[in-house]
Amino acid sequence: MLRPVITKVFRLAITIGMIAIINFLVIHSTPGDAVDVLAGEAGVADAGYTAELRQKFGLDQPLPVQLFHYMSRLLQFDLGYSFRHNMPVIDLIAGRIGPTMLLVGTALFGALLLGVVAGTVAASRQNSLLDYTISVLALVGYATPMFWLGLMLVVLLAVGGGILPASGMTTSGSTATGLAYLIDVLRHLVLPAVTLGLFYFATYARLARASVLDALSQDYIRTARSKGLAGHTVLFRHALRNALLPVATMFSLQFGAALGGAVVVEAVFAWPGLGRLAFEAISQRDYNLLQGILFMSSLLVIAINLLTDFLYTVIDPRIRKRA
Amino acid sequence: MIGQTHWLHRFRRRGPAVLAAVILALLAIIAIFGPAVYGTDPWSMVAAPFLEPLEESEYLLGTDALGRDVAAGLIYGARLSLLIGLAASCAAMMIGVLLGAVAGYYRGAADDFLMRCTETFQTIPSFIFLLVLVAIAGPSTVTIVIAIALVSWPPIARLTRAEFLSLREREYVQACILSGMGDMRIIFLQILPNAITPVVVMASILVANAILSEAALSFLGLGDPNQITWGTMIGVGRESLRTAPYLCVLPGIAIFITVLAINLLGDGINDVLNPRSSS
């Protein structure tokens, strides 16, 4: 009973540790360290001063010692300090996680819902015009570069018609509160969420179609049909439920990819999230911030994976029995 | 022989895949010979800025904000996109096949360790990882190829491992072990040729992802500064999105067609190789 849980926690700890090590190694392979950047900024390259700074940040220690310090700081959720923003990295990230989760969550859940519905409908009318249309839409969604889709939506809907706002999360200078604020944010959310969501819609639609088709060919469906159950009951209660498992797996796999997609989408729509922060960190060579974002977004992916594991047990009672 | 005609028949029935193959062949020809045949340098300012497509017959696709020929940029972009896509997925395939083969053949501790590594790499959001790698290594064609490979090998490794796990139990492999053949020879000469087909199919779809990743990197300003790519053209064209949308539209369509063709071809090959999965 307890054993699988312990194994799971142990494996998680190893994964998190490995992520930390990769983070550390990547950041330490930069040509210059934080001190070089700072000294370059200040215009002071006096050797004594830089040595003093290195000692202060512990950058003069051997690599394993630095790694040890880095890991022990991570355990206390200390992700270092952003000299650019003059703020602890963790505070910067905390301020940006909300908008990113709103964007990614809306896009993924919207895509999941619409994709599963589209895929199921397509499977139930295999080779019909509707099936064909949904398949073509999925192919288009797969092949459209996300940032380009965003720009095209801006051209078509924001610049031309002025129907939807194309930049930011709220109207600048707006002091709206309550419902008005909510509506403002939702209006700003539409274009970024559609941009980010189309690709995932395509994935879910294709996957749901394939797995519903697969489920429909099983014996238990024939049984359900021969019992005289209505067509939609068989489709949604029998076929879809079994087809949802691969979709759930896909969902957790794609969360990380969607976080990456958010970088591009946030850059297009000036959405004040984690991705935009990462983009700024790159152009400002703020490596402390950058590795903090990389680490935290990996933790987010782990959290979502755990959540999906839990969801599995809800969708599939067989797993509940086993665990 | 019968098997072969059957294959061809199946392939011909798949119109989209054949069309995709033709498009990709054309793109390859453009990428290889285009720059030399077309002649115009994509960097040089050849005409008035912001000539719209079809406005002047000499520059059919118009000119950008600096008066550079858009068509020349698209042709060079084709070369670079395909090159980066192919090189990155080849590199990813080499990493993935090597790690997957070792994990699947040796099992045990090596397998555990390599699979934890694979899981770790799959947990880290790959595009953010890619951004960090390229930002740190400095954007150039080589670093972009390596970085894309570093973030895209895990699915290949998992697939290769699964193939190896099942193939190593086959009698012909057991016979090789009994005859005293070395591990390397068994892995690369005996098992790998039998495991490689699905891996190559997966890698071919990686090409599409690599092209999209490179375009997104260039769009964000992290492309090779010495090369013109489709992503860079869109990133630059964005400045004049309102006045000259074609500067973004055209390279985007180029990416779209290329990626669509690769996906369609991949689907087609998949159907031919696994007839049962096609419905």
Coordinates of C-alpha atoms in Angstrom, one line a residue:
Chain A
M1 CA 0.0 0.0 0.0
L2 CA 2.7 2.5 1.0
R3 CA 5.5 1.1 -1.1
P4 CA 4.4 2.6 -4.5
V5 CA 4.0 6.0 -2.8
I6 CA 7.5 5.8 -1.4
T7 CA 9.0 4.7 -4.7
K8 CA 7.2 7.5 -6.4
V9 CA 8.4 10.2 -3.9
F10 CA 12.0 8.8 -4.2
R11 CA 11.9 9.0 -8.0
L12 CA 10.5 12.5 -7.9
A13 CA 13.3 13.6 -5.6
I14 CA 15.8 12.2 -8.0
T15 CA 14.2 13.9 -10.9
I16 CA 14.2 17.2 -9.1
G17 CA 17.8 16.8 -8.1
M18 CA 18.8 16.0 -11.7
I19 CA 16.9 19.1 -12.9
A20 CA 18.8 21.2 -10.4
I21 CA 22.2 19.7 -11.5
I22 CA 21.4 20.3 -15.2
N23 CA 20.3 23.9 -14.3
F24 CA 23.5 24.5 -12.5
L25 CA 25.7 23.0 -15.2
V26 CA 24.0 25.0 -18.0
I27 CA 24.3 28.3 -16.1
H28 CA 28.0 27.6 -15.3
S29 CA 28.9 27.0 -18.9
T30 CA 28.3 30.6 -19.6
P31 CA 31.4 32.3 -20.9
G32 CA 31.3 35.0 -18.3
D33 CA 29.8 34.8 -14.8
A34 CA 27.5 37.2 -13.0
V35 CA 30.4 39.3 -11.8
D36 CA 31.6 39.8 -15.4
V37 CA 28.2 41.1 -16.4
L38 CA 28.0 43.3 -13.3
A39 CA 31.5 44.7 -13.8
G40 CA 30.8 45.3 -17.5
E41 CA 27.7 47.2 -16.6
A42 CA 29.3 49.3 -14.0
G43 CA 32.2 50.0 -16.3
V44 CA 34.6 48.8 -13.6
A45 CA 36.9 45.9 -14.4
D46 CA 39.4 46.4 -11.6
A47 CA 40.7 42.9 -10.7
G48 CA 40.6 43.4 -6.9
Y49 CA 37.0 44.5 -7.1
T50 CA 35.8 41.6 -9.2
A51 CA 37.7 39.1 -7.0
E52 CA 36.0 40.6 -4.0
L53 CA 32.6 40.2 -5.7
R54 CA 33.4 36.6 -6.6
Q55 CA 34.3 35.8 -3.1
K56 CA 31.1 37.5 -1.9
F57 CA 28.9 35.4 -4.2
G58 CA 31.0 32.2 -3.6
L59 CA 32.0 32.1 -7.3
D60 CA 35.7 31.5 -6.3
Q61 CA 34.8 28.1 -4.8
P62 CA 35.4 24.8 -6.6
L63 CA 32.5 23.6 -8.8
P64 CA 31.2 20.8 -6.5
V65 CA 31.2 23.2 -3.5
Q66 CA 29.2 25.7 -5.6
L67 CA 26.8 22.9 -6.6
F68 CA 26.3 21.9 -3.0
H69 CA 25.6 25.5 -2.0
Y70 CA 23.2 25.9 -4.9
M71 CA 21.3 22.8 -4.0
S72 CA 21.0 23.7 -0.4
R73 CA 19.7 27.1 -1.4
L74 CA 17.2 25.5 -3.7
L75 CA 15.9 23.4 -0.8
Q76 CA 15.0 26.7 0.9
F77 CA 13.4 28.0 -2.3
D78 CA 16.1 30.5 -2.6
L79 CA 16.6 30.9 -6.3
G80 CA 19.2 33.7 -6.1
Y81 CA 19.0 37.4 -6.7
S82 CA 18.2 39.3 -9.9
F83 CA 20.6 42.2 -10.1
R84 CA 18.7 43.6 -13.0
H85 CA 15.4 43.9 -11.2
N86 CA 17.0 44.3 -7.7
M87 CA 14.7 41.6 -6.4
P88 CA 14.9 38.0 -5.3
V89 CA 14.2 35.8 -8.3
I90 CA 11.5 33.9 -6.5
D91 CA 9.5 37.1 -5.9
L92 CA 9.8 38.0 -9.6
I93 CA 8.6 34.6 -10.6
A94 CA 5.8 34.5 -8.1
G95 CA 4.5 37.7 -9.5
R96 CA 4.4 36.3 -13.0
I97 CA 3.1 32.7 -12.5
G98 CA -0.5 33.8 -12.2
P99 CA -0.9 35.3 -15.6
T100 CA 1.0 32.4 -17.2
M101 CA -1.1 29.8 -15.5
L102 CA -4.3 31.7 -16.6
L103 CA -3.1 31.7 -20.2
V104 CA -1.8 28.2 -20.3
G105 CA -4.7 26.8 -18.3
T106 CA -7.3 28.5 -20.5
A107 CA -5.6 27.4 -23.7
L108 CA -5.0 23.8 -22.6
F109 CA -8.4 23.2 -21.1
G110 CA -10.2 24.9 -23.9
A111 CA -8.2 22.8 -26.4
L112 CA -8.9 19.7 -24.4
L113 CA -12.6 20.2 -24.3
L114 CA -13.1 21.3 -27.9
G115 CA -10.5 18.8 -29.2
V116 CA -12.1 15.8 -27.4
V117 CA -15.6 16.8 -28.6
A118 CA -14.4 17.4 -32.2
G119 CA -12.4 14.1 -32.2
T120 CA -15.3 12.1 -30.8
V121 CA -17.8 13.6 -33.2
A122 CA -15.4 13.0 -36.1
A123 CA -14.9 9.3 -35.0
S124 CA -18.7 8.8 -34.7
R125 CA -19.2 10.0 -38.3
Q126 CA -16.1 8.4 -39.8
N127 CA -15.3 9.5 -43.4
S128 CA -18.1 12.1 -43.4
L129 CA -17.6 15.7 -44.5
L130 CA -17.5 16.8 -40.8
D131 CA -14.8 14.2 -40.1
Y132 CA -12.8 15.4 -43.1
T133 CA -13.2 19.1 -42.0
I134 CA -12.0 18.3 -38.4
S135 CA -9.1 16.3 -39.7
V136 CA -8.0 19.1 -42.0
L137 CA -8.4 21.6 -39.2
A138 CA -6.2 19.4 -37.0
L139 CA -3.5 19.2 -39.7
V140 CA -3.6 23.0 -40.1
G141 CA -3.3 23.4 -36.3
Y142 CA -0.2 21.1 -36.3
A143 CA 1.6 23.0 -39.0
T144 CA 0.9 26.7 -38.1
P145 CA 3.8 28.4 -36.3
M146 CA 2.3 29.7 -33.1
F147 CA 3.8 33.1 -33.2
W148 CA 2.7 33.6 -36.8
L149 CA -0.9 32.6 -36.0
G150 CA -0.8 35.2 -33.2
L151 CA 0.4 37.9 -35.6
M152 CA -2.2 36.9 -38.2
L153 CA -5.0 37.1 -35.6
V154 CA -3.7 40.5 -34.6
V155 CA -3.9 41.7 -38.2
L156 CA -7.3 40.2 -38.8
L157 CA -9.1 41.0 -35.5
A158 CA -7.2 43.6 -33.5
V159 CA -5.7 46.0 -36.0
G160 CA -8.3 45.8 -38.7
G161 CA -11.5 45.6 -36.8
G162 CA -10.4 46.6 -33.4
I163 CA -12.7 43.9 -32.1
L164 CA -10.3 42.4 -29.5
P165 CA -7.3 43.9 -27.7
A166 CA -4.0 42.6 -28.9
S167 CA -1.6 43.6 -26.2
G168 CA -1.3 43.3 -22.4
M169 CA -3.6 41.7 -19.9
T170 CA -5.6 44.8 -19.0
T171 CA -6.4 48.1 -20.8
S172 CA -3.6 50.4 -19.9
G173 CA -4.6 53.0 -17.5
S174 CA -7.8 51.2 -16.6
T175 CA -8.7 51.3 -13.0
A176 CA -11.7 48.9 -13.4
T177 CA -12.4 46.6 -10.5
G178 CA -14.7 43.6 -9.9
L179 CA -16.7 42.4 -12.9
A180 CA -15.5 45.1 -15.2
Y181 CA -11.9 44.1 -14.5
L182 CA -12.7 40.4 -15.1
I183 CA -14.3 41.2 -18.4
D184 CA -11.3 43.3 -19.4
V185 CA -8.9 40.5 -18.6
L186 CA -11.1 38.0 -20.4
R187 CA -11.2 40.2 -23.5
H188 CA -7.4 40.4 -23.5
L189 CA -7.1 36.7 -22.9
V190 CA -9.0 35.6 -26.0
L191 CA -6.4 36.1 -28.7
P192 CA -3.4 34.7 -26.7
A193 CA -5.4 31.7 -25.6
V194 CA -6.6 30.9 -29.1
T195 CA -3.1 31.3 -30.4
L196 CA -1.6 29.0 -27.9
G197 CA -4.6 26.6 -27.9
L198 CA -4.9 25.8 -31.7
F199 CA -1.9 23.4 -31.7
Y200 CA -3.2 21.5 -28.7
F201 CA -6.7 21.4 -30.1
A202 CA -5.2 19.7 -33.1
T203 CA -3.4 17.2 -30.9
Y204 CA -6.4 16.3 -28.8
A205 CA -8.7 16.2 -31.8
R206 CA -6.5 13.7 -33.6
L207 CA -5.8 11.6 -30.5
A208 CA -9.4 11.6 -29.4
R209 CA -10.5 10.6 -32.9
A210 CA -8.1 7.7 -33.1
S211 CA -8.7 6.4 -29.6
V212 CA -12.5 6.7 -29.9
L213 CA -12.4 4.8 -33.2
D214 CA -10.2 2.2 -31.5
A215 CA -12.7 1.9 -28.6
L216 CA -15.6 1.7 -30.9
S217 CA -14.2 -1.4 -32.5
Q218 CA -14.1 -3.3 -29.2
D219 CA -16.4 -6.1 -28.2
Y220 CA -17.9 -4.3 -25.2
I221 CA -19.2 -1.6 -27.6
R222 CA -21.0 -4.2 -29.6
T223 CA -22.4 -5.6 -26.4
A224 CA -23.6 -2.2 -25.3
R225 CA -25.2 -1.6 -28.8
S226 CA -26.9 -5.0 -28.8
K227 CA -28.3 -4.2 -25.3
G228 CA -30.2 -1.5 -27.2
L229 CA -28.5 1.5 -25.7
A230 CA -28.8 4.7 -27.5
G231 CA -26.1 5.7 -29.9
H232 CA -24.9 8.7 -27.9
T233 CA -24.9 6.8 -24.7
V234 CA -22.6 4.2 -26.2
L235 CA -20.4 6.9 -27.7
F236 CA -20.0 9.1 -24.6
R237 CA -20.4 6.7 -21.7
H238 CA -18.7 3.7 -23.1
A239 CA -16.3 4.6 -25.9
L240 CA -15.2 8.1 -24.8
R241 CA -14.5 7.1 -21.2
N242 CA -12.1 4.5 -22.3
A243 CA -10.6 6.7 -25.0
L244 CA -9.9 9.4 -22.4
L245 CA -6.8 7.6 -20.9
P246 CA -4.4 8.4 -23.7
V247 CA -5.8 11.9 -23.8
A248 CA -5.0 12.4 -20.1
T249 CA -1.4 11.2 -20.7
M250 CA -1.1 13.6 -23.5
F251 CA -2.4 16.4 -21.3
S252 CA 0.4 16.0 -18.7
L253 CA 3.0 15.6 -21.4
Q254 CA 1.9 18.8 -23.1
F255 CA 1.9 21.1 -20.1
G256 CA 5.6 21.6 -20.3
A257 CA 5.4 22.2 -24.0
A258 CA 2.6 24.7 -23.5
L259 CA 4.8 26.6 -21.0
G260 CA 7.4 26.9 -23.7
G261 CA 4.7 28.0 -26.2
A262 CA 3.7 30.6 -23.7
V263 CA 7.1 32.3 -24.1
V264 CA 6.4 33.0 -27.8
V265 CA 2.7 33.9 -27.3
E266 CA 3.5 36.2 -24.4
A267 CA 6.1 37.9 -26.6
V268 CA 3.5 38.5 -29.3
F269 CA 0.8 39.7 -27.1
A270 CA 2.8 41.5 -24.4
W271 CA 1.2 39.2 -21.8
P272 CA 2.8 39.9 -18.4
G273 CA 3.7 36.2 -17.6
L274 CA 6.7 33.9 -17.0
G275 CA 7.5 33.6 -20.6
R276 CA 7.8 37.3 -21.1
L277 CA 10.0 37.4 -18.0
A278 CA 12.2 34.7 -19.5
F279 CA 12.5 36.6 -22.8
E280 CA 13.5 39.8 -20.9
A281 CA 16.0 37.9 -18.8
I282 CA 17.6 36.6 -22.0
S283 CA 17.9 40.0 -23.6
Q284 CA 19.3 41.4 -20.4
R285 CA 21.6 38.5 -19.8
D286 CA 20.1 38.0 -16.3
Y287 CA 21.1 34.3 -15.9
N288 CA 20.1 34.0 -12.3
L289 CA 16.6 34.9 -13.3
L290 CA 16.7 32.6 -16.3
Q291 CA 17.8 29.5 -14.4
G292 CA 15.2 30.3 -11.7
I293 CA 12.5 30.3 -14.4
L294 CA 13.8 27.1 -15.9
F295 CA 13.8 25.4 -12.5
M296 CA 10.4 26.7 -11.4
S297 CA 8.7 25.8 -14.7
S298 CA 10.1 22.3 -14.4
L299 CA 8.7 22.0 -10.9
L300 CA 5.3 23.2 -12.3
V301 CA 5.5 20.4 -14.8
I302 CA 6.1 17.9 -12.0
A303 CA 3.2 19.2 -10.1
I304 CA 0.9 18.8 -13.1
N305 CA 2.1 15.3 -13.7
L306 CA 1.3 14.4 -10.1
L307 CA -2.2 15.9 -10.6
T308 CA -2.7 13.9 -13.8
D309 CA -1.7 10.7 -12.0
F310 CA -4.3 11.4 -9.5
L311 CA -6.9 12.1 -12.2
Y312 CA -6.1 8.7 -13.8
T313 CA -7.3 7.0 -10.6
V314 CA -10.6 8.9 -11.0
I315 CA -11.0 8.1 -14.7
D316 CA -9.9 4.5 -14.5
P317 CA -11.0 2.5 -11.4
R318 CA -8.6 -0.4 -12.4
I319 CA -5.7 1.8 -11.4
R320 CA -7.3 2.6 -8.1
K321 CA -7.6 -1.1 -7.4
R322 CA -4.0 -1.7 -8.2
A323 CA -2.6 1.1 -6.0
Chain B
M1 CA 7.6 -8.8 -55.2
I2 CA 4.0 -9.1 -54.2
G3 CA 4.7 -7.3 -51.0
Q4 CA 6.3 -4.5 -52.9
T5 CA 3.5 -3.8 -55.3
H6 CA 1.2 -3.9 -52.4
W7 CA 3.3 -1.2 -50.7
L8 CA 3.3 1.0 -53.7
H9 CA -0.4 0.6 -54.1
R10 CA -1.0 1.7 -50.6
F11 CA 1.3 4.6 -51.0
R12 CA -0.4 5.7 -54.2
R13 CA -3.7 5.6 -52.5
R14 CA -2.5 8.1 -50.1
G15 CA -2.7 11.2 -52.3
P16 CA -1.8 13.7 -49.6
A17 CA 1.4 11.9 -48.7
V18 CA 2.4 11.8 -52.4
L19 CA 1.6 15.5 -52.8
A20 CA 3.7 16.2 -49.7
A21 CA 6.6 14.2 -51.1
V22 CA 6.5 16.3 -54.3
I23 CA 6.3 19.5 -52.3
L24 CA 9.3 18.5 -50.2
A25 CA 11.3 17.5 -53.2
L26 CA 10.6 20.9 -54.8
L27 CA 11.6 22.6 -51.5
A28 CA 14.8 20.6 -51.4
I29 CA 15.6 21.7 -55.0
I30 CA 14.9 25.3 -54.1
A31 CA 17.1 25.0 -51.0
I32 CA 20.0 23.4 -52.9
F33 CA 19.9 25.3 -56.2
G34 CA 17.7 28.3 -55.5
P35 CA 20.2 30.7 -54.1
A36 CA 22.6 30.2 -57.0
V37 CA 19.9 30.2 -59.7
Y38 CA 17.9 33.2 -58.3
G39 CA 21.1 35.3 -57.9
T40 CA 19.8 38.2 -55.9
D41 CA 21.5 38.5 -52.5
P42 CA 18.9 38.5 -49.7
W43 CA 21.0 41.1 -47.8
S44 CA 21.4 43.7 -50.4
M45 CA 19.0 46.6 -50.8
V46 CA 17.9 46.2 -54.4
A47 CA 14.8 48.4 -54.7
A48 CA 12.6 50.9 -53.0
P49 CA 11.4 49.7 -49.5
F50 CA 7.9 48.3 -49.0
L51 CA 7.2 47.3 -52.6
E52 CA 4.1 45.2 -52.3
P53 CA 4.0 41.8 -53.9
L54 CA 3.2 41.9 -57.6
E55 CA 3.8 45.6 -57.6
E56 CA 6.9 45.3 -59.7
S57 CA 7.6 42.3 -61.9
E58 CA 11.3 42.2 -61.0
Y59 CA 10.5 41.7 -57.3
L60 CA 7.4 39.5 -57.5
L61 CA 7.1 39.1 -53.7
G62 CA 7.9 42.7 -52.8
T63 CA 10.6 44.2 -50.7
D64 CA 11.0 44.7 -47.0
A65 CA 11.6 47.8 -44.9
L66 CA 15.2 48.2 -46.2
G67 CA 14.3 47.4 -49.8
R68 CA 15.6 43.9 -49.7
D69 CA 14.1 41.3 -52.0
V70 CA 11.5 39.1 -50.1
A71 CA 11.7 36.3 -52.6
A72 CA 15.5 36.0 -52.2
G73 CA 15.0 35.9 -48.4
L74 CA 12.4 33.1 -48.7
I75 CA 14.8 31.1 -50.9
Y76 CA 17.7 31.4 -48.5
G77 CA 15.3 30.7 -45.6
A78 CA 14.3 27.4 -47.3
R79 CA 17.9 26.3 -47.3
L80 CA 18.5 27.2 -43.7
S81 CA 15.2 25.9 -42.3
L82 CA 15.6 22.5 -44.0
L83 CA 19.3 22.3 -43.1
I84 CA 18.6 23.1 -39.4
G85 CA 15.6 20.8 -39.3
L86 CA 17.5 17.8 -40.9
A87 CA 20.7 18.3 -38.9
A88 CA 19.0 18.8 -35.6
S89 CA 16.8 15.7 -36.0
C90 CA 19.8 13.6 -37.2
A91 CA 21.7 14.7 -34.1
A92 CA 18.7 14.0 -31.8
M93 CA 18.4 10.6 -33.4
M94 CA 22.0 9.8 -32.8
I95 CA 21.8 10.8 -29.1
G96 CA 18.4 9.0 -28.6
V97 CA 19.4 5.8 -30.4
L98 CA 22.7 5.6 -28.5
L99 CA 21.1 6.1 -25.1
G100 CA 18.0 4.0 -25.9
A101 CA 20.1 1.1 -27.3
V102 CA 22.3 1.0 -24.2
A103 CA 19.4 1.2 -21.9
G104 CA 17.4 -1.4 -23.7
Y105 CA 20.3 -3.8 -24.3
Y106 CA 21.9 -3.7 -20.9
R107 CA 18.8 -3.1 -18.8
G108 CA 19.4 -3.1 -15.0
A109 CA 21.2 -0.1 -13.5
A110 CA 22.2 1.4 -16.8
D111 CA 18.6 1.3 -17.9
D112 CA 17.4 2.9 -14.6
F113 CA 19.9 5.7 -14.8
L114 CA 19.3 6.5 -18.5
M115 CA 15.6 6.4 -18.1
R116 CA 15.7 8.8 -15.1
C117 CA 17.8 11.1 -17.3
T118 CA 15.3 10.8 -20.1
E119 CA 12.4 11.6 -17.7
T120 CA 14.3 14.6 -16.4
F121 CA 14.9 15.9 -19.9
Q122 CA 11.2 15.4 -20.7
T123 CA 10.2 17.2 -17.5
I124 CA 12.1 20.4 -18.2
P125 CA 9.9 22.5 -20.6
S126 CA 11.8 22.0 -23.8
F127 CA 11.3 25.3 -25.5
I128 CA 12.4 27.3 -22.3
F129 CA 15.3 24.9 -22.1
L130 CA 16.1 25.6 -25.7
L131 CA 16.0 29.3 -25.2
V132 CA 18.3 29.1 -22.2
L133 CA 20.8 26.9 -24.1
V134 CA 20.9 29.1 -27.1
A135 CA 21.0 32.3 -25.1
I136 CA 24.0 31.0 -23.1
A137 CA 25.9 29.3 -26.0
G138 CA 25.3 32.4 -28.2
P139 CA 23.1 32.0 -31.3
S140 CA 24.7 30.5 -34.3
T141 CA 23.5 27.8 -36.7
V142 CA 25.7 25.2 -35.0
T143 CA 24.6 26.0 -31.4
I144 CA 20.9 26.1 -32.5
V145 CA 21.2 22.7 -34.1
I146 CA 22.9 21.2 -31.0
A147 CA 20.5 22.9 -28.7
I148 CA 17.4 21.6 -30.6
A149 CA 19.0 18.1 -30.6
L150 CA 19.6 18.3 -26.8
V151 CA 15.9 19.0 -26.1
S152 CA 14.4 16.6 -28.6
W153 CA 16.1 13.2 -28.1
P154 CA 14.0 11.8 -25.3
P155 CA 11.1 10.4 -27.3
I156 CA 13.7 8.7 -29.7
A157 CA 15.5 7.2 -26.7
R158 CA 12.3 5.8 -25.3
L159 CA 11.2 4.3 -28.6
T160 CA 14.6 2.8 -29.3
R161 CA 14.8 1.3 -25.8
A162 CA 11.3 -0.3 -26.2
E163 CA 12.4 -1.8 -29.5
F164 CA 15.7 -3.1 -28.0
L165 CA 13.9 -4.5 -24.9
S166 CA 11.8 -6.7 -27.1
L167 CA 14.3 -7.5 -29.8
R168 CA 17.1 -8.6 -27.4
E169 CA 14.9 -11.5 -26.3
R170 CA 14.7 -12.9 -29.9
E171 CA 16.4 -16.1 -30.7
Y172 CA 18.8 -14.6 -33.3
V173 CA 20.1 -12.3 -30.6
Q174 CA 20.5 -15.1 -28.1
A175 CA 22.4 -17.0 -30.8
C176 CA 24.7 -14.0 -31.3
I177 CA 25.4 -13.8 -27.5
L178 CA 26.1 -17.6 -27.4
S179 CA 28.4 -17.4 -30.3
G180 CA 30.5 -14.9 -28.3
M181 CA 29.8 -11.9 -30.5
G182 CA 30.8 -8.6 -28.8
D183 CA 28.1 -6.3 -27.4
M184 CA 28.8 -3.4 -29.7
R185 CA 28.5 -5.7 -32.8
I186 CA 25.3 -7.1 -31.5
I187 CA 23.8 -3.7 -30.7
F188 CA 24.8 -2.0 -33.9
L189 CA 25.0 -4.7 -36.5
Q190 CA 22.3 -7.2 -35.3
I191 CA 19.6 -5.4 -33.3
L192 CA 19.8 -1.8 -34.6
P193 CA 19.0 -2.6 -38.3
N194 CA 15.8 -4.3 -37.1
A195 CA 14.8 -1.5 -34.7
I196 CA 15.6 1.5 -36.8
T197 CA 12.5 1.8 -39.0
P198 CA 10.0 3.2 -36.5
V199 CA 12.8 5.4 -35.1
V200 CA 13.5 7.0 -38.5
V201 CA 9.8 7.7 -38.9
M202 CA 9.7 9.4 -35.6
A203 CA 12.8 11.4 -36.4
S204 CA 11.3 12.5 -39.7
I205 CA 8.5 14.1 -37.8
L206 CA 11.1 15.7 -35.5
V207 CA 12.3 17.6 -38.5
A208 CA 9.0 19.5 -38.6
N209 CA 9.3 20.3 -34.9
A210 CA 12.9 21.4 -35.3
I211 CA 11.8 23.8 -38.1
L212 CA 9.1 25.2 -35.9
S213 CA 11.5 25.6 -33.0
E214 CA 14.1 27.3 -35.1
A215 CA 11.5 29.7 -36.5
A216 CA 10.3 30.6 -33.0
L217 CA 13.9 31.1 -31.8
S218 CA 14.6 33.4 -34.8
F219 CA 11.4 35.2 -34.3
L220 CA 12.4 36.0 -30.7
G221 CA 15.7 37.4 -32.0
L222 CA 17.7 34.3 -31.0
G223 CA 18.4 33.1 -34.6
D224 CA 21.8 33.1 -36.2
P225 CA 22.5 36.8 -36.8
N226 CA 24.5 36.0 -40.0
Q227 CA 21.7 34.1 -41.7
I228 CA 18.3 35.0 -43.0
T229 CA 15.7 32.6 -41.9
W230 CA 11.9 32.5 -42.2
G231 CA 11.5 33.2 -38.5
T232 CA 13.8 36.2 -38.6
M233 CA 11.9 37.6 -41.6
I234 CA 8.7 37.4 -39.5
G235 CA 10.3 38.9 -36.5
V236 CA 11.6 41.8 -38.5
G237 CA 8.4 42.1 -40.5
R238 CA 6.5 42.4 -37.3
E239 CA 7.7 46.0 -36.9
S240 CA 5.6 46.9 -39.9
L241 CA 2.8 44.5 -39.3
R242 CA 0.1 47.2 -39.7
T243 CA 1.4 48.8 -42.9
A244 CA 3.0 45.8 -44.7
P245 CA 1.5 42.6 -43.4
Y246 CA 2.8 40.6 -46.4
L247 CA 6.3 40.7 -44.8
C248 CA 5.0 38.4 -42.1
V249 CA 2.4 36.5 -44.1
L250 CA 4.7 35.2 -46.8
P251 CA 7.5 33.6 -44.6
G252 CA 4.7 32.2 -42.3
I253 CA 3.1 30.5 -45.3
A254 CA 6.5 29.0 -46.2
I255 CA 6.9 27.5 -42.8
F256 CA 3.3 26.3 -42.8
I257 CA 3.6 24.5 -46.1
T258 CA 7.0 22.9 -45.2
V259 CA 5.8 21.6 -41.8
L260 CA 2.5 20.5 -43.2
A261 CA 4.2 18.5 -46.0
I262 CA 6.6 16.8 -43.5
N263 CA 3.7 15.9 -41.2
L264 CA 1.6 14.5 -44.1
L265 CA 4.6 12.5 -45.4
G266 CA 5.3 11.2 -41.9
D267 CA 1.6 10.1 -41.6
G268 CA 1.8 8.4 -45.0
I269 CA 5.0 6.5 -44.2
N270 CA 3.5 5.5 -40.9
D271 CA 0.4 4.1 -42.6
V272 CA 2.5 2.1 -45.1
L273 CA 4.6 0.7 -42.3
N274 CA 1.8 0.0 -39.8
P275 CA -1.2 -0.8 -41.9
R276 CA -3.2 -1.7 -38.8
S277 CA -2.9 1.7 -37.2
S278 CA -4.5 3.4 -40.2
S279 CA -8.2 3.7 -40.0

